[in-house]
Amino acid sequence: MTGIADGRVVIVTGAGRGLGRAHALALAAEGARVVVNDLGVGLDGGPGNGDPADRVVAEIRAAGGEAVAHGGDIATSAGAASLVATALEAFGRLDTLVNNAGFLRDRMLVNLDEDDWDAVLRVHLKGHFLPLRHAAAYWRAEAKAGLVPCARVVNTSSGAGLSGSVGQGNYSAAKAGILVLTLVAAAELKRYGVQVNAIAPAARTRMTERTFAETMAAPASGFDAMAPGNVSPLVVWLGSAASAGVTGRVFEAEGGRITVMEGWRRGPSADGGARRTAAEAGETALKLLAQAETPGAVYGAQ
């Protein structure tokens, strides 16, 4: 198999189903050797059925590609370290990390308990940080040894991280944190030949069944805009050498649409040159708000 990712060694976390599976298959089809990570847990992080990572590896191998499975918990330092070690032991190197693992525990804020908050922050945000930290340590060592990497990281945020989502305070906070982690990592790791970007995908997966209930069904014919595989070409490109020079960026991807997100930028501003009273601060704030753009709606808001 040859293509845009020919010869690259790629890790994809949460690759047993949905978007992760689609990314792993697409990367392998473009010539990458893939480490398929998945714990095989249920939608809420509880016990699941079977071993989806092995099934995806079998799919890749049946199509003529190369892949190995990893079933460790990447939200632990030991699991993340063994993930990188698996790539090095199986294929001798690591070129690209696609952070994708996650699950949901949706509750309105007044019903969201501490365990549900901690579990979702752990798998999404910590589950991005630890693989990134261990991969970055490998690439830094390579760079210091004079072997300048052509390394890539693709993180997975969400529209919930960009705009918020009613009933998903824990998930939205985690996905927003991933965006800022992406910016920091891109700035810190550039010197080692590492590019770090993020996507905010929308597609048909078991995590989005309730969010996109009205648009989930695949059409009888024609273009299926909600198919997970629609997101994967952008991930493949960002994870390849062809994306040289692109780092610290966030892309929305849904169906046939790709959007570059521009993030927080300074809007209207006023400097009075001295401390204001509370009333003066409020008057200034209202004047600035009248000049500012109206923010986008939170998903699910009435």
Coordinates of C-alpha atoms in Angstrom, one line a residue:
M1 CA 0.0 0.0 0.0
T2 CA 1.4 3.4 -1.0
G3 CA 0.1 6.9 -0.6
I4 CA 0.5 10.2 1.1
A5 CA 1.4 8.5 4.4
D6 CA 3.7 5.9 2.9
G7 CA 6.1 4.5 5.4
R8 CA 5.0 6.5 8.3
V9 CA 4.3 4.9 11.7
V10 CA 1.1 6.2 13.2
I11 CA -0.6 5.8 16.5
V12 CA -4.4 6.2 16.7
T13 CA -6.0 6.1 20.1
G14 CA -9.7 5.1 20.5
A15 CA -9.3 3.4 17.1
G16 CA -11.6 0.4 17.6
R17 CA -14.8 2.2 16.5
G18 CA -16.2 5.3 14.9
L19 CA -13.9 8.1 13.9
G20 CA -10.7 6.4 15.3
R21 CA -11.4 3.3 13.2
A22 CA -12.0 5.4 10.1
H23 CA -8.8 7.2 10.7
A24 CA -6.8 4.0 11.2
L25 CA -8.2 2.4 8.0
A26 CA -7.6 5.6 6.0
L27 CA -4.0 6.0 7.2
A28 CA -3.3 2.3 6.4
A29 CA -4.8 2.7 3.0
E30 CA -2.4 5.6 2.4
G31 CA 0.6 3.5 3.3
A32 CA 1.0 4.1 7.1
R33 CA 1.9 1.3 9.6
V34 CA -0.7 1.8 12.4
V35 CA -0.8 1.1 16.1
V36 CA -4.5 0.7 16.9
N37 CA -5.2 1.6 20.5
D38 CA -8.6 0.9 22.1
L39 CA -9.6 -0.3 25.6
G40 CA -12.9 -1.7 24.3
V41 CA -15.0 0.1 26.9
G42 CA -18.6 1.0 26.7
L43 CA -20.0 4.5 25.7
D44 CA -19.7 5.7 29.4
G45 CA -16.3 4.1 30.0
G46 CA -17.7 1.0 31.7
P47 CA -17.0 -2.5 30.6
G48 CA -17.5 -3.2 26.9
N49 CA -17.8 -6.2 24.6
G50 CA -15.0 -7.9 22.6
D51 CA -11.7 -6.4 21.5
P52 CA -12.4 -3.8 18.8
A53 CA -8.7 -3.0 18.3
D54 CA -7.9 -6.5 17.2
R55 CA -10.8 -6.4 14.7
V56 CA -9.5 -3.2 13.2
V57 CA -6.0 -4.6 12.9
A58 CA -7.5 -7.6 11.1
E59 CA -9.3 -5.3 8.7
I60 CA -6.1 -3.5 7.9
R61 CA -4.1 -6.6 7.4
A62 CA -6.8 -8.2 5.2
A63 CA -6.5 -5.1 3.0
G64 CA -2.7 -5.6 2.7
G65 CA -1.6 -3.1 5.4
E66 CA 0.5 -3.3 8.5
A67 CA -1.0 -2.8 12.0
V68 CA -0.7 -3.9 15.6
A69 CA -3.1 -3.6 18.5
H70 CA -2.6 -1.9 21.8
G71 CA -5.1 -2.3 24.6
G72 CA -3.6 -0.2 27.4
D73 CA -5.2 2.7 29.2
I74 CA -3.6 5.8 27.7
A75 CA -4.9 8.0 30.5
T76 CA -2.2 6.5 32.7
S77 CA 1.5 7.3 32.4
A78 CA 2.3 3.6 32.1
G79 CA -0.3 3.0 29.4
A80 CA 0.8 6.0 27.4
A81 CA 4.5 5.0 27.7
S82 CA 3.6 1.4 26.6
L83 CA 1.7 2.9 23.6
V84 CA 4.8 4.7 22.3
A85 CA 6.9 1.6 23.1
T86 CA 4.6 -0.6 21.1
A87 CA 5.2 1.6 18.0
L88 CA 8.9 1.5 18.5
E89 CA 9.0 -2.3 19.1
A90 CA 6.7 -3.2 16.2
F91 CA 7.9 -0.7 13.6
G92 CA 11.1 0.9 14.9
R93 CA 9.9 4.5 15.0
L94 CA 7.0 6.9 15.5
D95 CA 6.0 9.6 13.1
T96 CA 2.4 10.6 13.9
L97 CA 0.1 10.5 16.9
V98 CA -3.6 10.9 16.5
N99 CA -5.3 11.5 19.8
N100 CA -9.0 10.4 19.5
A101 CA -10.0 8.3 22.6
G102 CA -13.0 9.3 24.6
F103 CA -16.4 8.6 26.1
L104 CA -19.4 10.5 27.4
R105 CA -21.2 10.9 30.7
D106 CA -23.7 13.5 29.9
R107 CA -25.6 15.4 32.7
M108 CA -27.0 18.8 33.3
L109 CA -24.7 20.7 35.6
V110 CA -26.9 20.4 38.7
N111 CA -26.9 16.6 38.2
L112 CA -23.3 16.2 37.2
D113 CA -21.4 14.5 40.0
E114 CA -17.7 14.6 40.7
D115 CA -17.0 11.1 39.4
D116 CA -18.6 11.9 36.0
W117 CA -16.6 15.1 35.8
D118 CA -13.3 13.4 36.7
A119 CA -13.9 10.4 34.4
V120 CA -14.6 12.5 31.3
L121 CA -11.7 15.0 31.9
R122 CA -9.4 12.1 32.5
V123 CA -10.1 10.2 29.3
H124 CA -10.3 13.2 27.0
L125 CA -7.9 15.8 28.4
K126 CA -5.4 13.6 30.3
G127 CA -5.8 11.0 27.6
H128 CA -4.5 13.6 25.1
F129 CA -1.7 14.9 27.4
L130 CA 0.0 11.7 28.4
P131 CA 0.4 10.1 24.9
L132 CA 1.5 13.6 23.6
R133 CA 4.0 13.9 26.5
H134 CA 5.6 10.5 25.9
A135 CA 5.7 10.9 22.1
A136 CA 7.2 14.4 22.5
A137 CA 9.9 13.0 24.7
Y138 CA 10.8 10.5 22.0
W139 CA 10.9 13.2 19.3
R140 CA 12.9 15.5 21.5
A141 CA 15.5 12.8 22.0
E142 CA 15.6 12.2 18.3
A143 CA 16.1 15.8 17.6
K144 CA 18.9 16.1 20.2
A145 CA 20.6 13.1 18.5
G146 CA 20.6 15.1 15.2
L147 CA 17.8 13.1 13.7
V148 CA 15.3 15.9 13.0
P149 CA 11.8 14.4 13.1
C150 CA 9.0 15.1 10.6
A151 CA 6.5 14.5 13.4
R152 CA 2.8 15.2 13.5
V153 CA 0.2 15.3 16.2
V154 CA -3.5 15.5 15.5
N155 CA -5.7 16.2 18.5
T156 CA -9.5 15.7 18.6
S157 CA -11.7 18.5 20.0
S158 CA -15.4 19.0 19.2
G159 CA -17.9 21.7 18.4
A160 CA -18.7 21.3 22.1
G161 CA -15.2 22.5 22.9
L162 CA -15.6 25.5 20.5
S163 CA -19.1 26.6 21.5
G164 CA -20.2 24.6 24.5
S165 CA -23.0 22.0 24.6
V166 CA -26.0 21.9 27.0
G167 CA -25.9 18.8 29.1
Q168 CA -22.2 18.3 28.4
G169 CA -20.3 20.6 30.8
N170 CA -17.6 18.0 31.5
Y171 CA -17.1 17.0 27.8
S172 CA -17.2 20.7 26.7
A173 CA -14.6 21.7 29.2
A174 CA -12.3 18.8 28.3
K175 CA -12.6 19.5 24.6
A176 CA -11.9 23.2 25.1
G177 CA -8.8 22.2 27.1
I178 CA -7.6 20.1 24.2
L179 CA -7.7 23.2 22.0
V180 CA -5.4 25.2 24.3
L181 CA -3.2 22.2 24.9
T182 CA -2.8 22.0 21.1
L183 CA -1.7 25.7 20.9
V184 CA 0.9 25.2 23.7
A185 CA 2.2 22.0 22.3
A186 CA 2.6 23.5 18.8
A187 CA 4.6 26.4 20.2
E188 CA 6.8 24.2 22.5
L189 CA 7.5 21.4 20.1
K190 CA 8.2 23.3 16.9
R191 CA 11.9 23.3 17.7
Y192 CA 12.0 19.5 17.6
G193 CA 10.3 19.2 14.2
V194 CA 6.8 18.4 15.6
Q195 CA 3.6 20.0 14.2
V196 CA 0.5 19.9 16.4
N197 CA -3.0 20.6 15.1
A198 CA -6.6 19.8 16.2
I199 CA -9.8 18.9 14.5
A200 CA -13.4 19.4 15.7
P201 CA -15.2 16.7 13.8
A202 CA -18.9 16.0 13.4
A203 CA -19.9 12.5 12.2
R204 CA -22.1 9.4 13.0
T205 CA -20.6 7.5 15.9
R206 CA -22.1 6.0 19.1
M207 CA -21.0 9.2 21.0
T208 CA -23.2 11.4 18.8
E209 CA -26.4 9.4 18.5
R210 CA -28.3 11.8 20.8
T211 CA -26.5 15.0 19.7
F212 CA -27.3 14.5 16.0
A213 CA -30.5 12.4 16.4
E214 CA -32.3 14.1 13.6
T215 CA -29.5 13.8 11.1
M216 CA -27.9 10.4 12.0
A217 CA -29.6 8.2 9.4
A218 CA -27.5 7.4 6.3
P219 CA -29.3 8.3 3.1
A220 CA -30.5 5.6 0.8
S221 CA -28.3 6.9 -1.9
G222 CA -25.9 9.8 -2.6
F223 CA -23.4 11.4 -0.3
D224 CA -23.6 10.4 3.3
A225 CA -22.5 13.6 5.1
M226 CA -22.4 12.0 8.5
A227 CA -20.1 9.1 7.7
P228 CA -17.0 9.1 9.9
G229 CA -14.7 8.5 6.9
N230 CA -15.4 12.0 5.6
V231 CA -13.3 13.4 8.4
S232 CA -10.3 11.0 7.9
P233 CA -8.8 12.6 4.7
L234 CA -8.0 15.8 6.7
V235 CA -6.5 13.7 9.5
V236 CA -4.4 11.7 7.1
W237 CA -3.1 14.9 5.5
L238 CA -2.4 16.6 8.8
G239 CA -0.5 13.5 9.9
S240 CA 1.6 13.3 6.8
A241 CA 4.7 15.1 5.6
A242 CA 2.6 16.9 3.0
S243 CA 1.2 19.2 5.8
A244 CA 4.6 20.9 6.3
G245 CA 4.3 24.3 7.8
V246 CA 0.9 23.8 9.3
T247 CA 0.9 23.9 13.1
G248 CA -1.1 25.3 15.9
R249 CA -4.3 25.3 13.9
V250 CA -7.9 24.1 14.5
F251 CA -10.1 22.7 11.8
E252 CA -13.8 21.9 11.8
A253 CA -14.6 18.9 9.6
E254 CA -18.0 17.6 8.7
G255 CA -19.2 15.9 5.5
G256 CA -17.5 17.7 2.6
R257 CA -16.9 20.8 4.6
I258 CA -13.5 21.9 6.1
T259 CA -13.3 25.1 8.1
V260 CA -10.3 26.8 9.6
M261 CA -11.3 28.1 13.1
E262 CA -9.9 31.4 14.1
G263 CA -10.4 31.2 17.9
W264 CA -10.3 33.9 20.4
R265 CA -9.2 37.3 19.0
R266 CA -9.3 40.7 20.6
G267 CA -12.4 42.6 19.7
P268 CA -13.5 46.2 20.7
S269 CA -11.3 47.6 23.5
A270 CA -11.2 50.8 25.5
D271 CA -8.4 52.1 27.8
G272 CA -9.4 55.0 30.1
G273 CA -5.8 55.3 31.5
A274 CA -7.0 55.1 35.1
R275 CA -9.0 52.8 37.4
R276 CA -12.7 53.0 36.8
T277 CA -15.6 52.9 39.2
A278 CA -17.9 49.8 39.0
A279 CA -20.5 52.0 37.2
E280 CA -17.9 53.3 34.8
A281 CA -16.6 49.8 34.0
G282 CA -20.2 48.7 33.3
E283 CA -20.8 51.6 31.1
T284 CA -17.6 50.9 29.1
A285 CA -18.4 47.2 28.9
L286 CA -21.9 47.9 27.5
K287 CA -20.5 50.3 24.8
L288 CA -17.9 47.6 23.8
L289 CA -20.6 44.9 23.7
A290 CA -22.6 47.0 21.3
Q291 CA -19.7 47.1 18.9
A292 CA -18.8 43.4 19.3
E293 CA -19.9 40.4 17.3
T294 CA -22.7 38.3 18.8
P295 CA -21.3 35.0 20.0
G296 CA -22.4 31.8 18.5
A297 CA -25.1 29.8 20.3
V298 CA -24.3 27.0 22.7
Y299 CA -25.4 23.6 21.2
G300 CA -28.8 22.7 22.6
A301 CA -29.5 26.2 24.0
Q302 CA -33.1 27.5 23.8

